[in-house]
Coordinates of C-alpha atoms in Angstrom, one line a residue:
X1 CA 0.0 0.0 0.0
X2 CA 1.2 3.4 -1.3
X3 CA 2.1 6.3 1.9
X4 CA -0.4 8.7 0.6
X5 CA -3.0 5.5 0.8
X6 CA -2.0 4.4 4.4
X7 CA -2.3 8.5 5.4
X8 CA -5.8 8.8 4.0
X9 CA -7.0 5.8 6.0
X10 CA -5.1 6.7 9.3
X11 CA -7.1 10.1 8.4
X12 CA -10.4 8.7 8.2
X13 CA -9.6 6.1 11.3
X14 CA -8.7 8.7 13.5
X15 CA -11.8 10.8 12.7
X16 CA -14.3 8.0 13.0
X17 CA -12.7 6.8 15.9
X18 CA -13.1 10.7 17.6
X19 CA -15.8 11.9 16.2
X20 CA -17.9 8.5 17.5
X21 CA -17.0 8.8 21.1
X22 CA -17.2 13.0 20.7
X23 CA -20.8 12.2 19.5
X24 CA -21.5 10.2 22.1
X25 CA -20.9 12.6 24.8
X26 CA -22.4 15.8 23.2
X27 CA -25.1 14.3 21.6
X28 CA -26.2 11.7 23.1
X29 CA -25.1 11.7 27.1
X30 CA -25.7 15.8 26.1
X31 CA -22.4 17.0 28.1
X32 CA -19.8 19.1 26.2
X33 CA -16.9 20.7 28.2
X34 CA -17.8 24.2 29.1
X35 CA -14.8 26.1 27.0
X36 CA -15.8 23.8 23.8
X37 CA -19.5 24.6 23.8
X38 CA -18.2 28.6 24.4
X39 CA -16.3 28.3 21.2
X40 CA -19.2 26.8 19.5
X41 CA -21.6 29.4 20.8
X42 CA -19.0 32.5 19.5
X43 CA -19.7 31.2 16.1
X44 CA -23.3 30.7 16.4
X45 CA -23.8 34.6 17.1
X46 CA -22.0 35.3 13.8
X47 CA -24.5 33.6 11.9
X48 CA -28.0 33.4 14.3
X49 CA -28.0 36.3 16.8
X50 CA -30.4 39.3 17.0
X51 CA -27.7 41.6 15.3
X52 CA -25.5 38.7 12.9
X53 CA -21.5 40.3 12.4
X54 CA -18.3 38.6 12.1
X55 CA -17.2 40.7 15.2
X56 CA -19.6 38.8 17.5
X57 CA -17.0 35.7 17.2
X58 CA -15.7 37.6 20.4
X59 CA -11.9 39.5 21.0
X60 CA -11.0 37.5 24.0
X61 CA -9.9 34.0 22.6
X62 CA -8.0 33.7 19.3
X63 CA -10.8 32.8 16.7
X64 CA -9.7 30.2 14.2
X65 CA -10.8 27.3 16.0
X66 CA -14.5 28.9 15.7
X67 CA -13.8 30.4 12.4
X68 CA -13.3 26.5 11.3
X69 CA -17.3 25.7 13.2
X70 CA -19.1 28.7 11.2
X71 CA -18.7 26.2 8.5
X72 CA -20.8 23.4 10.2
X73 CA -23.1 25.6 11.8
X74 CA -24.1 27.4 8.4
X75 CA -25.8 23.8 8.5
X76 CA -27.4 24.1 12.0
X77 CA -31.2 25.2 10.9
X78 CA -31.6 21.7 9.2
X79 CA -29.1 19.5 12.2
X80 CA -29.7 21.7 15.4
X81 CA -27.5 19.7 17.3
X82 CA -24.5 21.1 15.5
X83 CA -25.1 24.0 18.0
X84 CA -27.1 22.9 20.4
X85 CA -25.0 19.4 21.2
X86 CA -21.9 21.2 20.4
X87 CA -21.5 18.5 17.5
X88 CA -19.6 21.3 15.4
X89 CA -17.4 21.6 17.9
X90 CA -16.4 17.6 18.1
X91 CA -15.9 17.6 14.0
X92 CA -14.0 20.8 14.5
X93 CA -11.7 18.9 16.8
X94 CA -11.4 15.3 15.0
X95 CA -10.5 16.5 12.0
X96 CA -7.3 18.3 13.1
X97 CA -6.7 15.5 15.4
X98 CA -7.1 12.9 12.3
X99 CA -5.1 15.5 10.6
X100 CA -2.5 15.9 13.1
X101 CA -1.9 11.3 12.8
X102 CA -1.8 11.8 9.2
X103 CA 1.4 14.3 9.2
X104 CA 3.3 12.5 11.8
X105 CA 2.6 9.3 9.8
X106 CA 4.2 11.5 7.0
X107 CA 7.0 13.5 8.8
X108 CA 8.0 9.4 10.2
X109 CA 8.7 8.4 6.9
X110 CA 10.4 11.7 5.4
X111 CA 12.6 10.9 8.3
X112 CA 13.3 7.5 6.9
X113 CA 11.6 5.3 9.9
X114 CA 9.5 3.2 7.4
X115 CA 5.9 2.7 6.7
X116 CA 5.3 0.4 9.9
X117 CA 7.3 2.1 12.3
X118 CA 5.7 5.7 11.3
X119 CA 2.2 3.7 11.8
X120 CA 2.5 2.3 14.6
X121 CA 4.1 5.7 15.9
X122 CA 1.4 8.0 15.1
X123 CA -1.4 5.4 16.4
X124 CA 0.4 5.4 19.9
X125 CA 0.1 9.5 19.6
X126 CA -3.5 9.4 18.3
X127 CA -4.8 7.0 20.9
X128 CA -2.8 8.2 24.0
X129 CA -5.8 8.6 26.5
X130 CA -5.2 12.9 26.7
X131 CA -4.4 13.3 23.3
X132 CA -7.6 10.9 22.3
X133 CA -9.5 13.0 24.8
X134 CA -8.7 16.7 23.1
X135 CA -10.0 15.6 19.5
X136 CA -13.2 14.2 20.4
X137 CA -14.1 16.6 22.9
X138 CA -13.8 20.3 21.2
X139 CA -11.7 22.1 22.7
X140 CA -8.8 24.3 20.9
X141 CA -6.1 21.7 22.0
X142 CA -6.9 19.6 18.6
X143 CA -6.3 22.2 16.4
X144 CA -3.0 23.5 18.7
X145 CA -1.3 20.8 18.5
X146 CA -1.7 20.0 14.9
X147 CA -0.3 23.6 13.9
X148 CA 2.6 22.9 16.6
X149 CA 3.3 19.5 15.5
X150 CA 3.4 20.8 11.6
X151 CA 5.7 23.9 12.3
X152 CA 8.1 22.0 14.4
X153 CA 8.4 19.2 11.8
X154 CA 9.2 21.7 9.2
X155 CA 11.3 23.9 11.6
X156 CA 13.2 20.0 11.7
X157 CA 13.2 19.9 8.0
X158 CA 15.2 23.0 7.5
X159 CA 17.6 21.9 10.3
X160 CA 17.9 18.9 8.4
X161 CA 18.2 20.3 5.0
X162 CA 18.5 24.6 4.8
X163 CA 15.5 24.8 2.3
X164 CA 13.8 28.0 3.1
X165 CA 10.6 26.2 2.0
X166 CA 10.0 24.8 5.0
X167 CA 10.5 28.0 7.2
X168 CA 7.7 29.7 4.7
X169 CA 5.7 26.6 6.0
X170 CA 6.8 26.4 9.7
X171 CA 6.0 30.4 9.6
X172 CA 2.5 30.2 8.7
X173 CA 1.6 27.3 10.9
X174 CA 3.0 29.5 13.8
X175 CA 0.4 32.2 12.9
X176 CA -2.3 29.9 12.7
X177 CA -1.5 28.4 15.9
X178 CA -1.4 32.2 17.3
X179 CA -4.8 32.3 15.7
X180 CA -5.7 29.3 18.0
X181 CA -4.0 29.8 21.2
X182 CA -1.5 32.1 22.9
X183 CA 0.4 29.7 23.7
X184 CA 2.5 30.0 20.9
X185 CA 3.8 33.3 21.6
X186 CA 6.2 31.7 23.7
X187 CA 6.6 29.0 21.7
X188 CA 7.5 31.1 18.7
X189 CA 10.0 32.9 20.8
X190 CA 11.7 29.4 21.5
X191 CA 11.7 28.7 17.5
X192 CA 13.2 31.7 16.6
X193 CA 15.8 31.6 19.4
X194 CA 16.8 27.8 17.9
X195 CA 16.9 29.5 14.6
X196 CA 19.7 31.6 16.0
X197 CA 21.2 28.4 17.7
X198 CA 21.1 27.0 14.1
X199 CA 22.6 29.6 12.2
X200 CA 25.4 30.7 14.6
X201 CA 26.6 26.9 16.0
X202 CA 25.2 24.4 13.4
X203 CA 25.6 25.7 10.0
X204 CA 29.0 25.6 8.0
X205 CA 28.6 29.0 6.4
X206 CA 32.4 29.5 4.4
X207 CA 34.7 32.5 6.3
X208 CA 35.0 33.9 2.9
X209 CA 31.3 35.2 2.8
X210 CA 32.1 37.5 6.1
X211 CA 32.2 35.2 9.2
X212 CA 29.7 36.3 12.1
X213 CA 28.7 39.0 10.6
X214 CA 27.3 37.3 7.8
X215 CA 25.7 34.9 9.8
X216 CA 23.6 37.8 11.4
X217 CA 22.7 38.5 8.2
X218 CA 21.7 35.4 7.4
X219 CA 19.4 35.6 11.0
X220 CA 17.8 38.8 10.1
X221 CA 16.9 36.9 6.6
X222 CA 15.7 33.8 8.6
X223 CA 13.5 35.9 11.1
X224 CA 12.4 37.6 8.5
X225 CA 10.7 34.4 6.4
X226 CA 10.2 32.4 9.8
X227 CA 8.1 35.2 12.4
X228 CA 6.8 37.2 9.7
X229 CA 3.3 35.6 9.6
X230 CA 2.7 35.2 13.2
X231 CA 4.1 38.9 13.9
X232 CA 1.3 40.7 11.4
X233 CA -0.8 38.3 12.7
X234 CA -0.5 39.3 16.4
X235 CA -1.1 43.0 15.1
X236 CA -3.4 42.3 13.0
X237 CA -5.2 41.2 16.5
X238 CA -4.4 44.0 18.7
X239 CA -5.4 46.3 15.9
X240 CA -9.1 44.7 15.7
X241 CA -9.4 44.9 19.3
X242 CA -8.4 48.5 19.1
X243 CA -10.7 49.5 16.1
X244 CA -13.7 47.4 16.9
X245 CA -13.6 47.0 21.1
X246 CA -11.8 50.7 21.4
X247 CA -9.0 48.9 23.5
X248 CA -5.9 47.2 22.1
X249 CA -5.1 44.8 25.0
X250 CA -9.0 44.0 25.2
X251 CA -8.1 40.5 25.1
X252 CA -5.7 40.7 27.6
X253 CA -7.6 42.9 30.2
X254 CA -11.2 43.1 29.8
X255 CA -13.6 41.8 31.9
X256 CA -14.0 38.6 30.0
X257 CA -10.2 38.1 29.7
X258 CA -8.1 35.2 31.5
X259 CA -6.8 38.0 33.7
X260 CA -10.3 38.7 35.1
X261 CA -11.6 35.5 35.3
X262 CA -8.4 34.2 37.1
X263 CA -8.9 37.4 40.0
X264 CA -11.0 35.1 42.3
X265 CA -8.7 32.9 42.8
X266 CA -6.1 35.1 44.7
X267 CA -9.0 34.3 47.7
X268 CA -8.4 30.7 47.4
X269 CA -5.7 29.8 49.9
X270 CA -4.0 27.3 48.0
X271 CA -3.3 29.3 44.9
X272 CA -2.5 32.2 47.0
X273 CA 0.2 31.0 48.2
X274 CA 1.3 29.7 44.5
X275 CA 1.2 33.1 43.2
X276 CA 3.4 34.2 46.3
X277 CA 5.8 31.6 46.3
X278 CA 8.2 31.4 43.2
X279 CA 9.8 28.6 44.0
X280 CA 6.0 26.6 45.2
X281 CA 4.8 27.7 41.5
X282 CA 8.1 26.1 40.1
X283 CA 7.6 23.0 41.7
X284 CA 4.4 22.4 40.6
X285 CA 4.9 23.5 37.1
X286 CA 7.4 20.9 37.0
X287 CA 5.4 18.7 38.7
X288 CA 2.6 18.6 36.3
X289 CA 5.1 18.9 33.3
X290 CA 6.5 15.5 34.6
X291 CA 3.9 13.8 33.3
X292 CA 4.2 14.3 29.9
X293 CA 7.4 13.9 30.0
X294 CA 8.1 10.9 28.9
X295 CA 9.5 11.1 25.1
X296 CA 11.6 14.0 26.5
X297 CA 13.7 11.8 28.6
X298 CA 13.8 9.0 25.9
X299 CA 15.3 11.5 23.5
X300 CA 17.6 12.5 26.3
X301 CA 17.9 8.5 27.0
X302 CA 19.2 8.0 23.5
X303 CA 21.5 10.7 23.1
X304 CA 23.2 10.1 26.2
X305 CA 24.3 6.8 25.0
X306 CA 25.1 8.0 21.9
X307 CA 27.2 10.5 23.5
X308 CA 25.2 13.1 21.2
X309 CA 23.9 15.0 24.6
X310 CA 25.8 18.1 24.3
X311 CA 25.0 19.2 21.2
X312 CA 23.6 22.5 19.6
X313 CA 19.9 20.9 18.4
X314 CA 19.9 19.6 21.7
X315 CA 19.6 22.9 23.3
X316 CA 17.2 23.4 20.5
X317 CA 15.1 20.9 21.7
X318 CA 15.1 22.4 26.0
X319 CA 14.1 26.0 24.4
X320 CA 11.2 24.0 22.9
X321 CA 10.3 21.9 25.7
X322 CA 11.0 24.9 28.3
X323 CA 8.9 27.3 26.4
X324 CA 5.3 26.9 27.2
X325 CA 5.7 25.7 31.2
X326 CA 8.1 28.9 31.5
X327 CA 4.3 30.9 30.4
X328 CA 2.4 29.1 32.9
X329 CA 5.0 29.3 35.4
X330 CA 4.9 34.0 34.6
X331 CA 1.2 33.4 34.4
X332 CA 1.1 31.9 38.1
X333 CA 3.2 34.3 39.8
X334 CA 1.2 37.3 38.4
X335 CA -2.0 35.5 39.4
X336 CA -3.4 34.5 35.9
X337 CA -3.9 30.9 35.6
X338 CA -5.7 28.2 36.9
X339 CA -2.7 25.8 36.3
X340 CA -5.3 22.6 34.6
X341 CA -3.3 20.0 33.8
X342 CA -3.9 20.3 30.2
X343 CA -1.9 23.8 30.3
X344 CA 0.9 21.6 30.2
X345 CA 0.1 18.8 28.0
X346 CA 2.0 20.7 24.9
X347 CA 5.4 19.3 25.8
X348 CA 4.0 15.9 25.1
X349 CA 3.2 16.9 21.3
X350 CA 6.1 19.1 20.7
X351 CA 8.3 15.9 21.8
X352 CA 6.6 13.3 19.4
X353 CA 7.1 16.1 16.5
X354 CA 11.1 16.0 17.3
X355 CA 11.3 11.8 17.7
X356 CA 11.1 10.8 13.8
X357 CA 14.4 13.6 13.4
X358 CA 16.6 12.1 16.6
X359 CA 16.2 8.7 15.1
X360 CA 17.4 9.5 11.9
X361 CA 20.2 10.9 13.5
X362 CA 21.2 8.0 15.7
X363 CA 23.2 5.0 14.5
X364 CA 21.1 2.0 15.6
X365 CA 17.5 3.0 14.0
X366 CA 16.0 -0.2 14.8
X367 CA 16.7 -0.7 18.5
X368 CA 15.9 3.2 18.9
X369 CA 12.3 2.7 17.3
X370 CA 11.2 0.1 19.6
X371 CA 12.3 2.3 22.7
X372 CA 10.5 5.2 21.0
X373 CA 7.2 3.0 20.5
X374 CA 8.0 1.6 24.6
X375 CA 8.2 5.1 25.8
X376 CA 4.8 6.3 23.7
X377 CA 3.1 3.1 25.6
X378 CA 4.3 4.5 29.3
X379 CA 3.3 7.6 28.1
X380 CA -0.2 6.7 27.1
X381 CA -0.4 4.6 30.6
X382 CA 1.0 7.3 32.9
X383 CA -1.8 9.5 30.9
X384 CA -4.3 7.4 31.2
X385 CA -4.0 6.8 34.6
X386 CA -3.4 10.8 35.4
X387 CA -6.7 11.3 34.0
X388 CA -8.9 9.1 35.9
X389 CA -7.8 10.7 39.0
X390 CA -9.6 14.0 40.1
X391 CA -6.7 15.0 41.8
X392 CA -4.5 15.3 39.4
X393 CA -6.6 16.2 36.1
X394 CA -10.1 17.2 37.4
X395 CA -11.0 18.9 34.4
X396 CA -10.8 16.1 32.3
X397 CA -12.1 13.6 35.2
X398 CA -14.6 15.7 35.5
X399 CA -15.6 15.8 31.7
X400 CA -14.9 12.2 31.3
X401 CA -17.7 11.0 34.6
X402 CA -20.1 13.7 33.9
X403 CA -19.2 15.5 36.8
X404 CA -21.3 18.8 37.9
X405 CA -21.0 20.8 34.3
X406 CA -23.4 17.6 33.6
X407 CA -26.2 18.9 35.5
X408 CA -25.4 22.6 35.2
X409 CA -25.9 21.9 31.4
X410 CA -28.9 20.0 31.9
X411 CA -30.4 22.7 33.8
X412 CA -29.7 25.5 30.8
X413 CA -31.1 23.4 28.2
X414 CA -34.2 23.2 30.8
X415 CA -34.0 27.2 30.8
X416 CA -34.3 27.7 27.4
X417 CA -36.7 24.9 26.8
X418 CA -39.0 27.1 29.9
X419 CA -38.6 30.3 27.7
X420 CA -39.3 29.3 24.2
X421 CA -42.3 27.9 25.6
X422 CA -43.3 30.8 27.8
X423 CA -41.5 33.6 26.1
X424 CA -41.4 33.4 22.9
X425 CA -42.0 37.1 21.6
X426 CA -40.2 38.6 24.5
X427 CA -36.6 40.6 24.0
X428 CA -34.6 39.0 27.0
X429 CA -31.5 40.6 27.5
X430 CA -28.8 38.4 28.9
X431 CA -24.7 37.6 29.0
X432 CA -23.4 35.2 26.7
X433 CA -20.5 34.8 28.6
X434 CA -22.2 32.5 31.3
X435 CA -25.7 32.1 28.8
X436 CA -24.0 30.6 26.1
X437 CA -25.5 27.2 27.1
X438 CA -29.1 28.7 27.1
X439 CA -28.9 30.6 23.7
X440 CA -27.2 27.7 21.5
X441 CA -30.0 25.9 22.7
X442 CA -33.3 27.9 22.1
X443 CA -35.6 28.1 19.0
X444 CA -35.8 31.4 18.8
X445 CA -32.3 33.2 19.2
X446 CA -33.1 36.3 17.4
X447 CA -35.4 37.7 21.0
X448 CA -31.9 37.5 23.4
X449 CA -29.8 40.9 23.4
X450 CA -26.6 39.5 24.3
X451 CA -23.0 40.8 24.3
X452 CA -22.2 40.7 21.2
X453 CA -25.1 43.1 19.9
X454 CA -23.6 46.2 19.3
X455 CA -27.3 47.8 21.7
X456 CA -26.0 45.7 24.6
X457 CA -24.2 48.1 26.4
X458 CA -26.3 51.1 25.6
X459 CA -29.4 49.4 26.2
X460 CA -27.8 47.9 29.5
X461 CA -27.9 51.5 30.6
X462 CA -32.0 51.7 30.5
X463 CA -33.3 48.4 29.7
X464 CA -36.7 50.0 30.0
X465 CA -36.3 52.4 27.5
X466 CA -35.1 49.9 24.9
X467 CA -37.2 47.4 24.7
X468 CA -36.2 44.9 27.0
X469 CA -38.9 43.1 28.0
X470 CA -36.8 40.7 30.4
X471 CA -33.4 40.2 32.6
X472 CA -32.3 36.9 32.5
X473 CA -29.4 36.5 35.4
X474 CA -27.1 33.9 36.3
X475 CA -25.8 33.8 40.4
X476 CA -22.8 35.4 41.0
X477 CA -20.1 32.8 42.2
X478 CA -16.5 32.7 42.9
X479 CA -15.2 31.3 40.0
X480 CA -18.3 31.1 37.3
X481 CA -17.8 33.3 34.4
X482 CA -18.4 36.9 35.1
X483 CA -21.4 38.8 33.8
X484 CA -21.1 41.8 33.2
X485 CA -24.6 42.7 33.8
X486 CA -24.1 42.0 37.8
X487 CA -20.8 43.6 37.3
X488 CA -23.0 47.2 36.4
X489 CA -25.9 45.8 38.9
X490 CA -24.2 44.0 41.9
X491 CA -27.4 43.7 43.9
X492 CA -29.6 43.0 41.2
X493 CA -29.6 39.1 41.0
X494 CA -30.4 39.0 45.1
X495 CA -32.5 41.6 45.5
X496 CA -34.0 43.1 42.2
X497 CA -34.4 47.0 41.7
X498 CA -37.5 48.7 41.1
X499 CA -37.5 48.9 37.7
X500 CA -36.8 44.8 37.9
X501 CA -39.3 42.6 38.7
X502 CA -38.8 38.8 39.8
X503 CA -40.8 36.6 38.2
X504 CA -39.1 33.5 37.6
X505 CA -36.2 31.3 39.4
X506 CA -34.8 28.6 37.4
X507 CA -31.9 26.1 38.4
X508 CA -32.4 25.7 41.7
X509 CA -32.3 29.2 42.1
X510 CA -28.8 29.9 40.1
X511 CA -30.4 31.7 37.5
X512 CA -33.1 34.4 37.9
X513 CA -35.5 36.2 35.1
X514 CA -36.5 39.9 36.1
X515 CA -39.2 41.5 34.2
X516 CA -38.4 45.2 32.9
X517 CA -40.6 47.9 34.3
X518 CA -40.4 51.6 33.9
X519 CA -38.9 53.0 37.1
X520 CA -41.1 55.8 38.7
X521 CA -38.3 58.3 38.5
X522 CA -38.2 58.0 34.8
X523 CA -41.9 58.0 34.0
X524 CA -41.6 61.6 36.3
X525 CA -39.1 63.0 34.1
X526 CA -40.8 61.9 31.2
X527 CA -43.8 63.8 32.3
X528 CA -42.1 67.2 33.7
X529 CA -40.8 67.0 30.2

C-alpha cells in the first residue's frame, strides 16, 4: 500500500474513531466541556443572533478554532445539534486531530523510519488517553497541537536540510496556531531563538562570505521568512481589538479576559500561596510537566548513550520543551492561571514532532524505534491513569464522569426549553458569557440581546427604554464566568431593583429572570418633560 494510501486511512480512522466517542458525549449523554460549547456558541452569534456580524465571534480567545465551526453551523437550521450538542465543535476537533496522525505518519517516513514504524508511531500519539481526549471533545487543543506539531516538523526539515521552503511553512503554521492559542507566543519565541542556535553553531557557512557578521545576516533573513506571519498576525489582533472594542489589549484585560476570570482565585488559599511563592509555582509547574514527560527523557535516554547530549539541536530541543511551562509558570506568579493539567500537555506533542528527526540521527534505527514506540506506551499509561484521577486532572475527570457541568448543562437546556415555551416574543437581554449554554439551545435566538449586539451596552444603561422586556441572570459565584450585567448591577440578581421585577427562578435558584418595568423616576421625568 502506497504512503499517501496508508495516510488517508489513518485520516479517516482517527476521525471516525473521535468523532464516535465525541458524538456520544455531546449528543447523546448531552455533556460538552464548558470552554468547547463557548467556542461553539462564539460562532453561532456570527450567523444566528439578533444583530449577525463577524465581530460577535468575540476579541478575547483567538478565533480560528470557531472560524473552522461557522462552517458546520451554516448547517445548523436543518441539524440543530450542530449547535445545540456542540456536535460542530467535536468535528471541529477530530478533523485536526485525524489530521494531526496523518502528518506524523508522514513527517516518520520523510525521516526514513518506514511505513510500519511511522504507523504504529502516530497510532500510539493518536490514541494516548489525553491526546484521544482533546479531538473528540472540542476544545482548541486539537487544532494546537496539529499547527505545533506541523511547524516543528518543518522547523526540523530546514535543520535537516537549509530549504527555506519549509521555514515559509513552519512560519505560517505559527500564525495559525497564534490564531488558536497564545500559547505560541512563547513557543514562537523558543523557534526563533533555535533559529539563531542553528545559524550561529550548526551551519558551516564559508569565512570567505564575512564570518559572524554574515551569519547575522543570514538571521535577520531567517526571522524575517520564519516570524513574519505570526508577527502581522498578532497586530493584526491587537489592531481589531483596538478598532472594533476601542482597547488594544482588550483580550488581555477586559472583563472577559483570563486575567479577570483568574482574579478570584487570589482568595483561594492554596493558589495564593502559589502566586506568592516562586519557587512553590516552580515545583508544581514541573510537577505537572512530569507527566508528559516521557518522550523527553527518551530523547535525552538515547542521546546520552550516543554521546550526542551536548549538542547544539539539543539545546534546540530544552528551548522548545522549556517554552510553554516557562508561560504558565509567569502566568502563576502574576495570578493569571488556573494551572489545569492540560496547560501543560504541549510538551508531550512538541516531543513526538522532534522523535522521527533524533532517530534519523542516531546510528542504531532499529533498536531506537522500539524504545521510541516503549516510551509512547508508558506515556499513554501514565496519561491514562493521570486522567482518571480527580486529583491530578479534574477537568478532564470531571468531563470524562459527567461530573457537575453535567447537571449545570442540563439545567440551561431546561431554561431555554422554559422560555421558548413561555417567552417566545419577549426581547430578553442576557450575558453570553455564562448564557452561552441557554442561547445555542433555544428556537428562537433572534429575541436574546446578548453581548455581542452592538445595543448591549447602551441598552444595559436603561433596559426600559429599549425594549427589553426581560433580565435573565445567572448567580454570581466565585469562579463562574463573570457577567457583566451583575458587574453594572451588583445587587440586582439577590435583591432586584425597582425597575426589575422577579418573576421566575430557574436552576435551583442559580439563574433568575427579572421582568423590565419603567422606574417611577423616569416616568416623572418623562412627564415634567
Amino acid at each position: 500500500m502506497t504512503e499517501k494510501k496508508m495516510a488517508a486511512l489513518l485520516f479517516l480512522g482517527v476521525f471516525a474513531a473521535e468523532f464516535a466517542v465525541g458524538f456520544y458525549y455531546s449528543y447523546v449523554l448531552g455533556y460538552m466541556h464548558s470552554d468547547a460549547m463557548s467556542r461553539v456558541a462564539n460562532a453561532y452569534y456570527v450567523l444566528f443572533s439578533r444583530d449577525p456580524h463577524l465581530a460577535a465571534i468575540g476579541f478575547v480567545w483567538p478565533p480560528l478554532p470557531s472560524m473552522v465551526e461557522l462552517a458546520f453551523l451554516v448547517f445548523s437550521p436543518l441539524i440543530p445539534a450542530l449547535a445545540s450538542a456542540g456536535v460542530a465543535g467535536v468535528l471541529m476537533s477530530s478533523l485536526f486531530a485525524a489530521a494531526t496522525s496523518s502528518y506524523l505518519f508522514y513527517a516518520g517516513c520523510r525521516f526514513g523510519l518506514g511505513k510500519g514504524p511511522s504507523l504504529a508511531f502516530s497510532l500510539l500519539y493518536a490514541f494516548n488517553p489525553l491526546i484521544f481526549y482533546f479531538g473528540f471533545t472540542g476544545l482548541s487543543d486539537a487544532p494546537f497541537n496539529f499547527f505545533l506539531i506541523y511547524m516543528i516538523i518543518q522547523f526540523l526539515f530546514w535543520l535537516d536540510n537549509d530549504e527555506p521552503g519549509h521555514l515559509i511553512k513552519a512560519g505560517f503554521s505559527m500564525a495559525m496556531a497564534f490564531w488558536t492559542r497564545y500559547e505560541a507566543v512563547p513557543l514562537g519565541v523558543a523557534v526563533a531563538a533555535g533559529s539563531v542556535v542553528a545559524i550561529l553553531f550548526m551551519r558551516s557557512y564559508s569565512q570567505l562570505q564575512g564570518g559572524i557578521r554574515y551569519r547575522f545576516r543570514v538571521i535577520e533573513g531567517t526571522w524575517c521568512i520564519l516570524l513574519a506571519p505570526a508577527v502581522y498576525s498578532g497586530l493584526m489582533w491587537i489592531g481589531f481589538n483596538y478598532i472594533i472594542m476601542d482597547n488594544s489589549l482588550y483580550f488581555l484585560n477586559s472583563e472577559y479576559s483570563n486575567l479577570a476570570q483568574a482574579s478570584p482565585l487570589s482568595e483561594d488559599q492554596r493558589f495564593a500561596e502559589l502566586f506568592a511563592n516562586p519557587l512553590k509555582s516552580l515545583s508544581l509547574v514541573v510537577q505537572k510537566t512530569s507527566y508528559f514527560s516521557i518522550p523527553f527523557l527518551l530523547v535525552c535516554l538515547i542521546r546520552l548513550m550516543e554521546k550526542r547530549l551536548f549538542r547544539w539541536d539539543m539545546l534546540i530541543l530544552i528551548l522548545l520543551f522549556a517554552s510553554i511551562p516557562a508561560l504558565q509558570w509567569l502566568m502563576l506568579l502574576k495570578g493569571a492561571s488556573f494551572a489545569w493539567f492540560r496547560y501543560f500537555m504541549y510538551v508531550l506533542p512538541l516531543t513526538v514532532a522532534w522523535i522521527p528527526y533524533e532517530i534519523s540521527k542516531t546510528k542504531y534505527k532499529k533498536t531506537m524505534v522500539s524504545i521510541a514506540m516503549a516510551a509512547m506506551v508508558m506515556s499513554a499509561g501514565v496519561l491514562g491513569y493521570a486522567i482518571s484521577d480527580p486529583e491530578i486532572a479534574p477537568d478532564e475527570h470531571t468531563t470524562l464522569t459527567l461530573g457537575l457541568y453535567y447537571e449545570t448543562q442540563k439545567q440551561e437546556k431546561q431554561i431555554a426549553k422554559d422560555l421558548d415555551k413561555h417567552y417566545p416574543d419577549k426581547t430578553i437581554m442576557m450575558d453570553s458569557a455564562s448564557a452561552y449554554t441557554i442561547i445555542v439551545n433555544t428556537k428562537y435566538p433572534k429575541r436574546f440581546l446578548i453581548t455581542s449586539d452592538r445595543t448591549f451596552r447602551k441598552s444595559m444603561s436603561e433596559p426600559w427604554r429599549h425594549g427589553v422586556d426581560y433580565i435573565l441572570l445567572p448567580k454570581p459565584s466565585p469562579g463562574a464566568p463573570r457577567s457583566t450585567i451583575n458587574s453594572v448591577y451588583p445587587n440586582l440578581f439577590q435583591h432586584g431593583a425597582d425597575w426589575a421585577q422577579l418573576v421566575q427562578e430557574y436552576a435551583n435558584g442559580n439563574w433568575r429572570l427579572y421582568k423590565i418595568i419603567e422606574p417611577e423616576s423616569s416616568r416623572n421625568r418623562g412627564g415634567n418633560t
